[in-house]
Coordinates of C-alpha atoms in Angstrom, one line a residue:
M1 CA 4.2 -5.6 20.4
L2 CA 5.0 -2.4 21.4
D3 CA 4.2 -1.1 24.9
M4 CA 2.6 2.1 23.9
P5 CA 1.7 3.3 28.0
A6 CA 5.7 3.5 28.1
I7 CA 6.2 4.8 24.3
R8 CA 3.3 7.4 24.8
E9 CA 6.0 8.3 28.4
D10 CA 8.8 8.5 27.2
L11 CA 7.4 11.0 23.8
K12 CA 5.7 13.6 26.3
T13 CA 9.4 14.7 27.9
V14 CA 11.0 15.1 24.6
Y15 CA 7.8 16.6 22.6
D16 CA 5.3 19.1 23.2
L17 CA 2.0 16.7 22.5
A18 CA -0.8 18.5 24.3
P19 CA -3.6 19.3 22.4
N20 CA -2.6 23.0 20.8
P21 CA -5.4 24.2 18.8
D22 CA -2.7 27.2 18.4
L23 CA -1.0 24.8 16.6
A24 CA -3.3 23.6 14.0
A25 CA -4.3 27.0 13.3
R26 CA -1.4 27.2 12.3
M27 CA -0.8 25.0 9.9
S28 CA -3.5 25.6 7.5
A29 CA -1.6 24.2 4.7
E30 CA -1.4 20.7 6.2
Y31 CA -5.3 20.8 7.3
S32 CA -5.8 22.1 4.0
R33 CA -6.4 18.6 2.3
M34 CA -7.5 16.5 4.8
S35 CA -10.6 18.8 6.4
R36 CA -13.3 16.7 5.1
V37 CA -12.2 13.7 7.0
V38 CA -11.2 15.6 9.8
S39 CA -12.4 17.8 12.1
P40 CA -11.0 20.7 13.6
A41 CA -11.1 19.2 17.5
D42 CA -9.1 16.0 16.3
W43 CA -6.9 18.1 14.1
A44 CA -5.6 20.3 17.0
I45 CA -4.5 16.6 18.7
H46 CA -3.3 15.5 15.6
A47 CA -0.4 18.6 15.3
P48 CA 2.0 18.6 17.7
Y49 CA 3.3 14.9 16.3
V50 CA 2.7 16.1 12.9
A51 CA 5.2 18.7 13.7
A52 CA 7.8 17.1 15.6
I53 CA 7.4 14.4 13.4
N54 CA 8.6 16.7 10.0
A55 CA 10.8 18.4 12.2
L56 CA 12.4 15.0 13.6
K57 CA 12.7 13.9 9.5
R58 CA 14.3 17.4 8.2
E59 CA 17.2 16.8 10.9
R60 CA 17.2 13.1 11.1
N61 CA 17.7 13.2 6.2
A62 CA 14.9 11.5 6.3
A63 CA 12.3 11.1 3.6
I64 CA 8.6 9.0 4.8
L65 CA 7.7 7.3 2.1
A66 CA 3.1 6.4 2.2
H67 CA 0.9 4.1 0.5
N68 CA -2.6 5.1 -0.4
Y69 CA -4.7 3.6 3.2
M70 CA -2.5 5.0 6.1
T71 CA -5.0 7.5 8.1
P72 CA -4.5 11.2 6.1
Q73 CA -2.9 12.8 9.8
I74 CA -0.1 10.8 8.2
F75 CA -0.6 10.6 4.1
H76 CA -1.7 14.5 3.9
G77 CA 0.5 15.4 7.5
I78 CA 3.9 14.2 6.9
A79 CA 4.9 11.7 4.1
D80 CA 7.1 12.9 1.4
V81 CA 5.9 10.1 -1.3
V82 CA 2.5 8.9 -1.4
G83 CA 1.7 6.0 -3.7
D84 CA 0.5 2.0 -4.3
S85 CA 3.5 -0.8 -4.5
L86 CA 4.8 0.2 -7.9
Q87 CA 5.2 3.9 -7.3
L88 CA 6.2 3.6 -3.5
A89 CA 9.1 1.3 -4.8
V90 CA 9.8 3.5 -7.5
E91 CA 10.2 5.9 -4.9
A92 CA 12.3 4.0 -3.1
T93 CA 15.3 3.6 -5.7
R94 CA 14.9 7.3 -5.8
T95 CA 15.5 9.2 -2.7
K96 CA 18.9 10.8 -1.5
A97 CA 17.6 10.6 1.8
D98 CA 19.4 8.8 4.3
V99 CA 16.8 7.2 6.6
I100 CA 13.7 5.8 4.6
V101 CA 10.2 6.1 7.0
Q102 CA 7.6 3.9 5.6
C103 CA 4.1 4.6 6.4
G104 CA 2.8 1.3 4.9
V105 CA 2.6 -2.8 5.7
H106 CA 6.4 -5.1 6.3
F107 CA 6.7 -6.0 3.1
M108 CA 6.8 -2.6 2.0
A109 CA 9.6 -1.6 4.3
E110 CA 11.5 -5.0 3.0
T111 CA 11.6 -3.6 -0.2
S112 CA 12.6 -0.3 0.0
K113 CA 15.4 -2.0 2.1
I114 CA 16.3 -4.9 -0.6
L115 CA 15.9 -1.8 -2.5
N116 CA 18.1 0.2 -0.7
P117 CA 20.2 -2.0 1.4
S118 CA 23.0 0.8 2.7
K119 CA 19.8 2.5 3.9
I120 CA 18.3 3.1 7.7
V121 CA 14.4 1.4 6.5
L122 CA 12.0 2.2 9.8
M123 CA 8.9 0.2 10.1
P124 CA 7.1 1.9 12.6
D125 CA 4.8 -1.0 14.0
M126 CA 6.6 -4.1 12.7
E127 CA 3.6 -5.9 13.8
A128 CA 1.9 -4.5 9.9
G129 CA 1.7 -7.2 8.6
C130 CA -0.5 -8.7 5.1
S131 CA -2.3 -11.5 5.4
L132 CA -1.4 -12.7 1.0
A133 CA 2.2 -12.2 2.1
D134 CA 1.8 -14.9 5.5
S135 CA -0.8 -16.7 3.1
I136 CA 3.7 -18.5 1.3
T137 CA 5.9 -19.0 2.1
A138 CA 9.1 -19.9 -0.3
E139 CA 8.2 -23.9 0.0
G140 CA 5.2 -23.0 -1.6
V141 CA 7.1 -20.9 -4.5
A142 CA 9.0 -24.2 -5.0
Q143 CA 5.4 -26.5 -4.4
M144 CA 4.2 -24.5 -6.8
R145 CA 7.5 -25.1 -9.4
A146 CA 7.8 -28.5 -9.2
Q147 CA 4.0 -29.0 -10.1
Y148 CA 4.3 -26.8 -13.3
P149 CA 8.7 -27.3 -14.8
G150 CA 9.7 -24.1 -16.5
A151 CA 6.6 -22.1 -15.4
P152 CA 8.3 -18.3 -14.7
V153 CA 6.9 -17.8 -11.2
V154 CA 5.5 -14.0 -11.0
S155 CA 5.1 -12.9 -7.1
Y156 CA 2.7 -10.1 -6.1
V157 CA 4.8 -7.5 -4.1
N158 CA 2.7 -8.5 -0.7
T159 CA 5.2 -11.2 0.0
T160 CA 8.4 -11.5 1.7
A161 CA 11.5 -11.1 0.5
E162 CA 11.9 -15.1 0.8
V163 CA 9.4 -15.2 -1.2
K164 CA 10.7 -13.2 -3.5
A165 CA 13.9 -14.4 -3.8
A166 CA 12.6 -17.5 -4.6
S167 CA 10.3 -15.9 -7.7
D168 CA 11.5 -14.7 -11.3
I169 CA 10.2 -11.0 -11.4
C170 CA 7.2 -9.5 -9.0
C171 CA 4.8 -7.4 -10.5
T172 CA 1.9 -4.9 -8.3
S173 CA -1.5 -4.2 -9.2
A174 CA -0.4 -1.4 -11.6
N175 CA 1.7 -3.4 -14.0
A176 CA 0.2 -7.7 -13.3
V177 CA -1.0 -7.4 -17.0
Q178 CA 1.6 -5.6 -18.7
I179 CA 4.3 -8.3 -16.9
I180 CA 1.9 -11.5 -18.0
R181 CA 1.8 -9.8 -21.1
A182 CA 6.1 -9.6 -21.7
L183 CA 6.3 -12.9 -20.8
E184 CA 7.0 -15.4 -22.8
A185 CA 6.1 -18.2 -20.9
D186 CA 2.9 -20.0 -22.0
T187 CA 2.5 -21.3 -19.0
I188 CA 2.6 -18.7 -15.9
I189 CA 2.2 -18.9 -11.9
M190 CA 0.9 -16.4 -9.9
T191 CA 1.3 -16.1 -6.1
P192 CA -0.3 -15.1 -4.0
D193 CA -3.3 -13.4 -4.9
K194 CA -6.1 -16.3 -6.5
Y195 CA -8.3 -12.9 -7.2
L196 CA -5.7 -11.1 -8.6
A197 CA -4.5 -13.8 -10.5
Q198 CA -8.1 -14.7 -11.8
N199 CA -8.6 -11.2 -12.7
V200 CA -5.4 -10.8 -14.5
A201 CA -6.2 -14.6 -16.5
A202 CA -9.3 -12.7 -17.8
L203 CA -8.0 -9.6 -19.4
V204 CA -4.8 -12.0 -20.5
P205 CA -6.6 -14.9 -22.3
E206 CA -3.8 -15.9 -24.3
K207 CA -1.9 -17.2 -21.1
R208 CA -2.5 -20.4 -19.1
I209 CA -2.0 -18.9 -15.3
V210 CA -2.2 -20.9 -12.5
W211 CA -2.3 -19.8 -8.8
W212 CA -1.4 -19.6 -5.2
D213 CA -5.0 -20.2 -2.7
G214 CA -4.2 -16.5 -1.2
A215 CA -6.3 -13.6 -0.7
C216 CA -6.5 -10.7 1.2
I217 CA -8.7 -10.2 4.1
V218 CA -10.0 -6.8 2.7
H219 CA -10.4 -7.1 -0.5
E220 CA -11.9 -10.6 -0.5
Q221 CA -15.1 -9.5 2.0
Y222 CA -17.1 -7.9 -0.7
T223 CA -19.5 -9.9 -3.2
A224 CA -21.1 -9.4 -6.2
Q225 CA -24.7 -9.2 -4.3
D226 CA -23.1 -6.7 -2.4
I227 CA -22.5 -4.2 -5.1
R228 CA -26.0 -5.4 -7.6
E229 CA -27.8 -4.1 -3.6
F230 CA -25.4 -0.8 -4.0
R231 CA -26.2 0.2 -7.6
E232 CA -29.8 -0.8 -7.0
W233 CA -30.2 1.7 -4.1
N234 CA -28.2 4.2 -5.1
P235 CA -28.7 4.8 -9.2
G236 CA -26.1 6.8 -10.9
T237 CA -23.2 6.3 -8.4
R238 CA -20.1 4.7 -10.3
I239 CA -18.6 1.7 -8.6
I240 CA -14.3 1.2 -8.7
A241 CA -13.3 -1.7 -7.7
H242 CA -9.6 -3.3 -6.7
P243 CA -8.2 -6.3 -8.9
E244 CA -8.1 -7.6 -5.6
C245 CA -11.7 -8.4 -6.0
P246 CA -12.9 -11.5 -6.2
P247 CA -13.7 -11.9 -10.1
E248 CA -17.4 -11.9 -9.9
V249 CA -17.3 -8.6 -8.2
V250 CA -14.8 -6.8 -10.6
A251 CA -17.5 -7.4 -12.9
E252 CA -20.1 -6.0 -11.4
A253 CA -17.8 -2.9 -11.7
D254 CA -17.9 0.3 -13.6
F255 CA -14.2 0.2 -13.4
S256 CA -11.5 -2.0 -12.0
G257 CA -7.3 -1.1 -10.9
S258 CA -4.8 -0.4 -8.5
T259 CA -4.5 2.4 -6.0
K260 CA -2.3 5.0 -8.8
G261 CA -5.3 3.8 -11.3
I262 CA -8.3 4.4 -8.7
L263 CA -7.1 7.4 -8.6
D264 CA -6.3 8.8 -12.1
Y265 CA -10.1 7.5 -13.1
V266 CA -11.4 9.4 -10.1
S267 CA -9.6 12.4 -11.7
A268 CA -10.5 12.2 -15.4
E269 CA -14.1 10.9 -14.6
R270 CA -14.8 13.1 -11.5
P271 CA -18.2 11.0 -11.3
A272 CA -20.9 13.1 -9.3
R273 CA -20.7 10.0 -6.6
A274 CA -18.9 7.0 -6.4
M275 CA -18.1 3.7 -3.7
L276 CA -14.2 2.6 -3.8
V277 CA -14.3 -0.6 -3.4
T278 CA -11.4 -1.5 -1.6
E279 CA -9.5 -0.2 2.0
C280 CA -11.2 2.6 3.8
S281 CA -8.8 5.4 3.7
M282 CA -8.2 5.5 -0.3
A283 CA -11.3 7.8 -0.9
S284 CA -10.5 9.8 3.0
N285 CA -7.0 10.5 1.2
I286 CA -8.4 11.6 -2.6
S287 CA -11.3 13.3 -0.8
D288 CA -10.5 17.5 -0.1
A289 CA -8.8 17.0 -4.1
H290 CA -12.1 16.0 -5.2
P291 CA -14.4 18.1 -3.4
D292 CA -17.0 17.7 -6.5
V293 CA -17.2 13.8 -5.8
E294 CA -19.6 11.9 -3.1
F295 CA -17.9 8.9 -2.0
I296 CA -20.7 6.9 -0.3
G297 CA -21.2 3.6 0.8
P298 CA -19.2 1.1 2.7
C299 CA -15.5 0.7 2.9
N300 CA -13.7 -2.4 4.5
M301 CA -10.9 -0.8 7.1
C302 CA -7.5 -2.6 6.7
P303 CA -6.5 -4.0 10.3
F304 CA -2.5 -4.2 9.5
M305 CA -2.0 -0.3 8.1
K306 CA -4.1 0.8 10.6
K307 CA -1.4 0.1 13.0
I308 CA 0.9 2.3 11.5
T309 CA 0.1 6.2 14.3
L310 CA 1.3 9.2 14.1
E311 CA 2.7 8.0 17.4
K312 CA 4.8 5.1 16.4
V313 CA 5.9 7.1 13.2
L314 CA 7.6 9.5 15.7
W315 CA 9.1 6.6 17.9
S316 CA 10.7 5.0 15.7
L317 CA 12.3 8.6 14.2
H318 CA 12.8 9.7 18.0
T319 CA 13.9 6.4 18.2
M320 CA 16.2 4.7 15.7
T321 CA 15.0 1.0 17.0
T322 CA 12.5 -1.1 14.4
Q323 CA 14.6 -0.9 11.7
I324 CA 14.6 -3.2 8.5
E325 CA 17.1 -5.9 7.7
V326 CA 17.5 -8.8 5.7
A327 CA 20.1 -11.3 5.2
P328 CA 22.2 -9.7 2.4
E329 CA 21.9 -13.4 0.3
V330 CA 18.3 -13.2 0.5
A331 CA 17.7 -9.5 -0.9
D332 CA 20.7 -9.9 -3.5
K333 CA 18.6 -12.3 -4.6
A334 CA 14.2 -11.0 -4.6
R335 CA 16.2 -7.3 -5.9
L336 CA 16.4 -9.2 -9.1
A337 CA 13.2 -10.3 -9.3
V338 CA 11.9 -6.1 -7.9
Q339 CA 14.1 -4.5 -9.7
R340 CA 12.5 -6.8 -13.5
M341 CA 9.7 -5.8 -12.3
I342 CA 10.3 -2.0 -12.4
D343 CA 12.5 -2.0 -15.3
L344 CA 10.2 -3.7 -17.0
S345 CA 7.7 -1.7 -16.4
A346 CA 9.7 1.7 -17.0
A347 CA 10.3 0.1 -20.9
K348 CA 6.7 -0.3 -21.7
G349 CA 5.7 2.7 -20.1

């Protein structure tokens, strides 16, 4: 566990991190992208960290890859690339930076390292895990193969490098249907997210999909009753769900898609009011770009994503510690599964 009081004091000996309203005012371009969800007082606190990180990443030739569930200060203030898991994986193969700072959870940093074995990949907090990644091991994949001999294994990117290495191909919530349809097998194993697998199975009835019993702690909390009650209390609101939600929740929604899919849907449809059935920061991060859309309703916060903070990003870049390493023999096998996914996604457009 990181010793944050000690880290905080160490950083203050090198950087001027005191709240600075004048600096915040000069950084109005960054603030304009998050002004609906971050107060001026809070921005004065965060601006010194944002300025220090942006200066240091230029010095280190570093690129910051941030998932859509990051806080607005990270998403809009310091990120060079933002997106869902598929977008971040693709961009990790394209970056010219010497250093990648992964603002997301551990499996995302592993994926970046797998795709860039010669680059330094920093993970600001090694304890930023994932309930899905923690739900299965390579031994679990072997069990599924033994139970369904000959069936290919499609593993969600929300898995460890060892699980990816034991799989035939990876998928994300953005391309899972596309990947499953492209495989010639009639029976397909999907790990570890049972809800994503069930939602894909409903869209690809010609395939027999069997799944591991994993779930996302954020999305499994939503229920169909929640959605029905919310719709009754808020008529006319467009309900948009992530496919990691239970199938009965997805069935009640007006649209279901990955975080990129959600963003594309909101951008195209411009509903007057929308409820995003996903992690809380998603609505916060897209609200300023969609001032005509009122985002309402409950959300669930990911405790793992929220372990990544500006302080930890600055400390990681400052010390160049918290580097991700993946054993070469594991990385080589995992890279095949991830690259197959990327290639298939690109080929099918």
